[in-house]
Amino acid sequence: MSYEIVRSIKVRNNKVFIIGSSNNIVPKDYSEWECPSLSKILQNEGNDALEVEIFKAYECGNFQGRSIKKYVNAKERLFYDKRFSNEYKKYDWRNDYPYNSKELNEVNENRGSTEFDKFLLKVLKAKSPRGWYVIYSTRHNRYFYYRKGSHSGHWISLKKATKFKYYEQASNLKSDFMDTEDWVIQRVLS
């Protein structure tokens, strides 16, 4: 499935411009283009509706990339922040629903509602929690460092340890490794 790797989104003269590249083009050719559908939403419904529509594109995977922290952080809040993750379950299409099931149809109806838009706007405007979580080994008296996309990690000082915004992120990573009985997830305030 194709998606857009987004580097920036700008509004000029009441039009929305995106700098991005399709994921299935090699070498990557990042170029600026006007997005007529987003421009129309901005002109007819306003800035909040535009923000929600862009966030929907990130949430469903049509827009990807870590350049625009506002949407990336909001997407993390959707999945990991307890204030929102439980409510998000009724809109989450990623669950293992059988094709054409009643549950999947209900999720699709929920995603088309104005309540979903209001929920996404609330998540967008919320602040991320302060502090970090780190994985600590009681056996090594060291902290865990993990490079994203790697299948291994190593033990290091707290200063260079991998920091997670949410407990669930650290817990999910910890569950991918064997012999983790002596690993502890600690909260670090900074």
Tab-separated table of C-alpha atoms in Angstrom:
chain	number	residue	atom	x	y	z
A	1	MET	CA	0.000	0.000	0.000
A	2	SER	CA	1.334	3.397	-0.929
A	3	TYR	CA	1.673	6.310	1.470
A	4	GLU	CA	3.181	9.778	1.478
A	5	ILE	CA	6.376	10.459	3.429
A	6	VAL	CA	5.700	13.999	4.638
A	7	ARG	CA	8.462	16.465	5.469
A	8	SER	CA	6.318	19.572	5.947
A	9	ILE	CA	2.805	20.947	5.599
A	10	LYS	CA	2.357	24.689	5.108
A	11	VAL	CA	-0.578	27.015	4.572
A	12	ARG	CA	-0.045	29.903	2.146
A	13	ASN	CA	-2.722	32.112	0.600
A	14	ASN	CA	-5.466	29.917	2.070
A	15	LYS	CA	-4.034	26.830	0.322
A	16	VAL	CA	-2.315	23.767	1.807
A	17	PHE	CA	1.092	22.760	0.437
A	18	ILE	CA	2.877	19.513	1.268
A	19	ILE	CA	6.535	18.672	0.806
A	20	GLY	CA	6.736	14.923	0.510
A	21	SER	CA	7.470	11.872	-1.563
A	22	SER	CA	5.640	8.653	-2.265
A	23	ASN	CA	7.074	5.686	-0.386
A	24	ASN	CA	7.300	3.515	-3.485
A	25	ILE	CA	9.543	5.825	-5.532
A	26	VAL	CA	13.299	5.274	-5.420
A	27	PRO	CA	15.289	7.465	-5.211
A	28	LYS	CA	13.106	9.688	-3.066
A	29	ASP	CA	12.057	12.848	-4.870
A	30	TYR	CA	10.714	15.271	-2.267
A	31	SER	CA	8.736	18.004	-3.939
A	32	GLU	CA	6.185	20.608	-2.937
A	33	TRP	CA	2.635	20.263	-4.194
A	34	GLU	CA	-0.732	21.730	-3.346
A	35	CYS	CA	-3.258	19.340	-1.812
A	36	PRO	CA	-6.624	20.483	-3.240
A	37	SER	CA	-8.739	18.382	-0.851
A	38	LEU	CA	-7.037	19.838	2.226
A	39	SER	CA	-7.199	23.350	0.752
A	40	LYS	CA	-10.938	22.930	0.249
A	41	ILE	CA	-11.398	21.799	3.863
A	42	LEU	CA	-9.402	24.801	5.096
A	43	GLN	CA	-11.431	27.256	2.999
A	44	ASN	CA	-14.863	25.776	3.793
A	45	GLU	CA	-14.556	24.445	7.367
A	46	GLY	CA	-11.614	26.249	8.959
A	47	ASN	CA	-8.319	25.460	10.627
A	48	ASP	CA	-9.588	22.953	13.231
A	49	ALA	CA	-11.183	20.801	10.526
A	50	LEU	CA	-7.919	20.942	8.559
A	51	GLU	CA	-5.924	19.839	11.620
A	52	VAL	CA	-8.306	16.919	12.193
A	53	GLU	CA	-8.135	15.843	8.542
A	54	ILE	CA	-4.319	15.871	8.540
A	55	PHE	CA	-4.305	13.932	11.807
A	56	LYS	CA	-6.696	11.370	10.267
A	57	ALA	CA	-4.198	10.890	7.415
A	58	TYR	CA	-1.448	10.198	9.964
A	59	GLU	CA	-3.688	7.974	12.088
A	60	CYS	CA	-4.700	5.707	9.212
A	61	GLY	CA	-1.192	5.604	7.703
A	62	ASN	CA	-1.655	7.656	4.514
A	63	PHE	CA	0.818	10.252	5.832
A	64	GLN	CA	3.977	9.056	7.547
A	65	GLY	CA	7.273	10.513	8.644
A	66	ARG	CA	8.633	11.914	11.868
A	67	SER	CA	9.202	15.494	10.683
A	68	ILE	CA	5.977	16.987	11.997
A	69	LYS	CA	6.105	16.222	15.718
A	70	LYS	CA	2.617	17.588	16.412
A	71	TYR	CA	0.921	14.705	14.595
A	72	VAL	CA	3.458	12.036	15.500
A	73	ASN	CA	3.115	12.835	19.219
A	74	ALA	CA	-0.685	12.935	18.940
A	75	LYS	CA	-0.637	9.502	17.275
A	76	GLU	CA	1.446	8.143	20.159
A	77	ARG	CA	-1.077	9.613	22.617
A	78	LEU	CA	-3.848	7.760	20.766
A	79	PHE	CA	-2.190	4.384	21.205
A	80	TYR	CA	-0.411	4.666	24.560
A	81	ASP	CA	-1.905	7.447	26.702
A	82	LYS	CA	-4.472	5.978	29.072
A	83	ARG	CA	-6.530	9.177	28.841
A	84	PHE	CA	-7.318	8.324	25.200
A	85	SER	CA	-6.372	4.716	24.372
A	86	ASN	CA	-9.478	3.125	25.911
A	87	GLU	CA	-11.854	5.497	24.118
A	88	TYR	CA	-9.917	5.027	20.868
A	89	LYS	CA	-10.712	1.287	20.806
A	90	LYS	CA	-14.199	1.940	19.413
A	91	TYR	CA	-12.596	3.753	16.425
A	92	ASP	CA	-9.585	1.470	15.894
A	93	TRP	CA	-9.825	-0.469	12.624
A	94	ARG	CA	-6.579	-2.365	13.352
A	95	ASN	CA	-8.213	-4.963	15.594
A	96	ASP	CA	-8.628	-8.461	14.173
A	97	TYR	CA	-12.200	-8.186	12.934
A	98	PRO	CA	-13.428	-10.734	10.416
A	99	TYR	CA	-14.079	-9.125	7.026
A	100	ASN	CA	-17.679	-7.797	6.777
A	101	SER	CA	-18.290	-8.476	10.464
A	102	LYS	CA	-20.760	-6.514	12.541
A	103	GLU	CA	-17.931	-5.136	14.719
A	104	LEU	CA	-15.977	-3.845	11.718
A	105	ASN	CA	-19.064	-2.152	10.287
A	106	GLU	CA	-19.688	-0.538	13.671
A	107	VAL	CA	-16.082	0.741	13.804
A	108	ASN	CA	-16.434	2.200	10.298
A	109	GLU	CA	-19.656	3.952	11.315
A	110	ASN	CA	-17.953	5.334	14.434
A	111	ARG	CA	-15.037	6.640	12.353
A	112	GLY	CA	-17.438	8.569	10.123
A	113	SER	CA	-19.116	10.363	13.024
A	114	THR	CA	-18.572	13.901	14.266
A	115	GLU	CA	-17.705	12.420	17.681
A	116	PHE	CA	-14.591	10.888	16.098
A	117	ASP	CA	-13.540	14.297	14.756
A	118	LYS	CA	-14.097	15.874	18.183
A	119	PHE	CA	-12.128	13.080	19.833
A	120	LEU	CA	-9.193	13.537	17.426
A	121	LEU	CA	-9.187	17.298	18.017
A	122	LYS	CA	-9.119	16.684	21.785
A	123	VAL	CA	-6.134	14.331	21.377
A	124	LEU	CA	-4.352	16.848	19.135
A	125	LYS	CA	-4.734	19.661	21.667
A	126	ALA	CA	-3.700	17.566	24.687
A	127	LYS	CA	-0.184	17.734	26.063
A	128	SER	CA	2.115	14.723	26.279
A	129	PRO	CA	3.038	13.576	29.783
A	130	ARG	CA	6.254	14.854	31.339
A	131	GLY	CA	9.108	12.490	32.063
A	132	TRP	CA	10.313	9.298	30.452
A	133	TYR	CA	10.422	5.579	31.014
A	134	VAL	CA	13.617	3.566	30.729
A	135	ILE	CA	14.385	-0.139	30.969
A	136	TYR	CA	16.803	-1.042	33.762
A	137	SER	CA	18.547	-4.360	34.377
A	138	THR	CA	18.939	-5.372	38.006
A	139	ARG	CA	21.481	-7.990	36.905
A	140	HIS	CA	23.775	-5.573	35.035
A	141	ASN	CA	22.975	-2.376	36.982
A	142	ARG	CA	22.719	-0.654	33.617
A	143	TYR	CA	20.085	0.833	31.346
A	144	PHE	CA	18.956	-0.500	27.990
A	145	TYR	CA	19.781	1.132	24.640
A	146	TYR	CA	17.872	0.016	21.563
A	147	ARG	CA	18.159	1.416	18.059
A	148	LYS	CA	14.787	1.432	16.294
A	149	GLY	CA	14.612	-1.216	13.585
A	150	SER	CA	17.355	-3.253	15.198
A	151	HIS	CA	16.839	-6.691	16.677
A	152	SER	CA	19.317	-6.240	19.487
A	153	GLY	CA	20.274	-3.826	22.208
A	154	HIS	CA	22.990	-3.276	24.741
A	155	TRP	CA	23.437	-2.000	28.269
A	156	ILE	CA	24.600	1.561	28.805
A	157	SER	CA	24.448	4.529	31.199
A	158	LEU	CA	21.196	6.347	31.949
A	159	LYS	CA	22.281	9.376	29.933
A	160	LYS	CA	22.363	7.382	26.659
A	161	ALA	CA	19.554	4.922	27.411
A	162	THR	CA	16.529	4.672	25.136
A	163	LYS	CA	13.769	6.838	26.574
A	164	PHE	CA	10.086	6.034	26.098
A	165	LYS	CA	7.250	8.510	26.620
A	166	TYR	CA	4.816	5.831	27.706
A	167	TYR	CA	5.075	2.785	29.933
A	168	GLU	CA	3.377	0.618	27.294
A	169	GLN	CA	6.074	1.415	24.708
A	170	ALA	CA	8.801	0.165	27.038
A	171	SER	CA	6.708	-2.833	28.029
A	172	ASN	CA	6.063	-3.782	24.388
A	173	LEU	CA	9.782	-3.638	23.590
A	174	LYS	CA	10.662	-5.600	26.712
A	175	SER	CA	8.227	-8.355	25.728
A	176	ASP	CA	10.073	-8.828	22.399
A	177	PHE	CA	13.228	-10.049	24.157
A	178	MET	CA	14.009	-13.273	26.028
A	179	ASP	CA	15.258	-13.516	29.629
A	180	THR	CA	13.690	-10.273	30.789
A	181	GLU	CA	12.800	-11.375	34.321
A	182	ASP	CA	15.360	-9.009	35.822
A	183	TRP	CA	14.404	-6.012	33.645
A	184	VAL	CA	12.497	-3.211	35.378
A	185	ILE	CA	10.731	-0.260	33.771
A	186	GLN	CA	11.536	2.937	35.656
A	187	ARG	CA	10.083	6.422	35.392
A	188	VAL	CA	12.612	9.250	35.012
A	189	LEU	CA	11.513	12.856	35.460
A	190	SER	CA	13.490	15.435	33.549
